[in-house]
Amino acid sequence: MEIIEKIKTNKSSNNLTEIQKICLDKLQASPLPNPKSEQWRLSDKSKFSNFLNYSFKEKNPKFNAPFPHTSQRTIRLVIGDNSQINLVEKNYSIKQLSEYKLVNYIKEQISCFDQNENWSDLLNLSLNCTKNTLGLKINGSEIPPIEIFSHASSNSLNAKTLVIFLEKNCAIDLLQVNLGKENSSLSQSTFFCLEENSSVNHGVVSYGENKSNLLNSLNVIQQNNSEYNLGSLHFKFNYARFEIRIKQSEGKAKTNIKGMQITKKDEQISTFTKIDFNGPNGFLDQINKSLADDKSHAIFEGSIIVPKIAQKTDASQLSRNLLLSNFAQIDTKPQLEIIADDVKCKHGATISQLNEEELFYMRTRGITLTEASKLQLSSYIQEIISFIPVSKDRWDLLDKLLNEN
Amino acid sequence: MQSKMKESDPILEVENLSASTDNLPILKGVSITVYPGEIHAIMGRNGCGKSTLSKIIAGHPSYNITNGDIKFLGENINSLEPEERAQSGIFLGFQYPIEIPGVSNLEFLRVSTNARRKFLNKEELDTFDFEELVKEKLEIVKMDHAFLSRSVNQGFSGGEKKRNEILQMALLEPKIAILDETDSGLDIDALRIVASGIKKISNAKTGIILITHYQRLLDEIKPNYVHVMSDGQIIKTGESDLALELEEKGYEWTDNFIKET
């Protein structure tokens, strides 16, 4: 109940928005996720309670982006910076969603929430006020790449919400960057609606500093003939959860996911995915990679739901994992729930260590063990990185971060 | 046979070398000495220890030296790491070159070449200078430039992999090259290209050890000495005609030498 008290004491009940009230009501019934539920059973309890320990703050300190805004063409937005977005150009427009549409859409989403599965969203929406919510409606063509930043400041719990409507026949490259400062918790919920024939290359890059935490939830609805490509990378969090829920509302849509989590020290980072095919001829190609070093713990749980209506679904889910230390732990569980009888679905998981023969081969060419391991790891990461829509100058920074101890 | 007076110091001396893996003895007292300009061939049945010998000289961490020494240019290298051996001029051409998905062949070759150049106190090459060098070396093995943009050995045919090994040898300019069944899986044309590449790279200052089952490679590159291995030991050493005799009489003929030893 502590979390509910925290929200209530932060604001008088009269100041709560309609969404906050609905979510708080739901949280009253189940203030914390059930630790025995499939989604939360492996979650480190002390790390999770540490996530909730920080005091909630609505105000955002000045934000310094980790990389400069070099490209004139890229549109950069920061959630919670209060700026009004109303870009209307010849070929495209990016506008702020009206509060009416925003509230209605979120209410519609909440009505389908499961208490455990969507606990992170319930928390996010109960904490969050309109100020830290960014709602966008995008349409047109030749849209410039968009970067959206979410950040948590030190010694606080911040909640940010992003809602994006991508209208018919629209294509975008969107990079979402979630940053956690030292001793911070960030609750980020994203709701993405792709209308017919739209497509998005969505990059989600999340990294923190010492003792930072993240609950990152992504909810995507894909309409007919839409294409959703997600490349994600999560690293440097003491505790992080990335929850992906994608629903192909009428089937006949394409989803490609390439995700990766890198854990070191005693960090725990997990990825949960649920891909729901709600119509025929859906397509999914998913690969999730984990790289665990030291005493860290990486978790992947993925489920693909193929009901009877989803005939001719073609889905593949692969979990590939690399253990870099004898003390690191990786749990992985890709699963299929298939009722339709005319489908092509496959899943698999591998856990291995750095390939000794590859290392020896490189060493016989004069490359040191450290350098050979780096080359091998960068080749492992490369498959995911190349899928994230990020320009070269951004990756110089990420490359540096990835190589830090 | 190797007791002739030599004018220069040996490049490689393997002295009474015994080695094991998982407590299983593999080498049981192997001795071989290679002088500059010499080509040695090691022949023997599958599993006799030929490849193990090459890996141990290159420093494979899975094997333990239980007795004996490996000396390179007069220095004991038993405890050197594989990369230190490679940087100082020992090259192992793999029987089955390893595929490294995601690592570009060009970058791999550049990093390797610069590691060797650094050891030799030569200036390290940037991407542009290296492109020039590699273009010249590609000619030796008649490889297309397109191979450089692919991942190391990934999707290469057997012949292409072996040519890539010789390309690496050409770039690294080793003092001694141990080529483990470089001829296996090659058609006649590819064998000639590889053999001609080896001949172009070797000179009076370098040594070569060819591990092979077949005379056909030795028809292209005539060895000074041929060693026959069996059960982790060298049971006979002769000159190049020993390989011909072996081809004619088969390995059963060498069983007599084992009985004698």
XYZ file of C-alpha atoms in Angstrom, chain B residues 97 99 147 150 153-164 185-187 190:
20
model
C 39.577 -22.142 -40.583
C 34.113 -18.637 -39.150
C 36.004 -11.318 -49.778
C 32.431 -10.334 -45.735
C 35.441 -17.075 -43.384
C 31.634 -16.936 -43.180
C 30.017 -18.467 -46.237
C 33.453 -19.117 -47.795
C 33.917 -22.366 -49.706
C 36.591 -24.794 -48.471
C 39.039 -23.470 -51.060
C 38.287 -19.838 -50.275
C 38.913 -20.458 -46.585
C 42.317 -21.969 -47.322
C 43.223 -19.099 -49.620
C 42.189 -16.691 -46.867
C 39.340 -29.892 -49.668
C 41.122 -28.173 -52.549
C 40.608 -28.956 -56.227
C 43.000 -24.198 -55.988
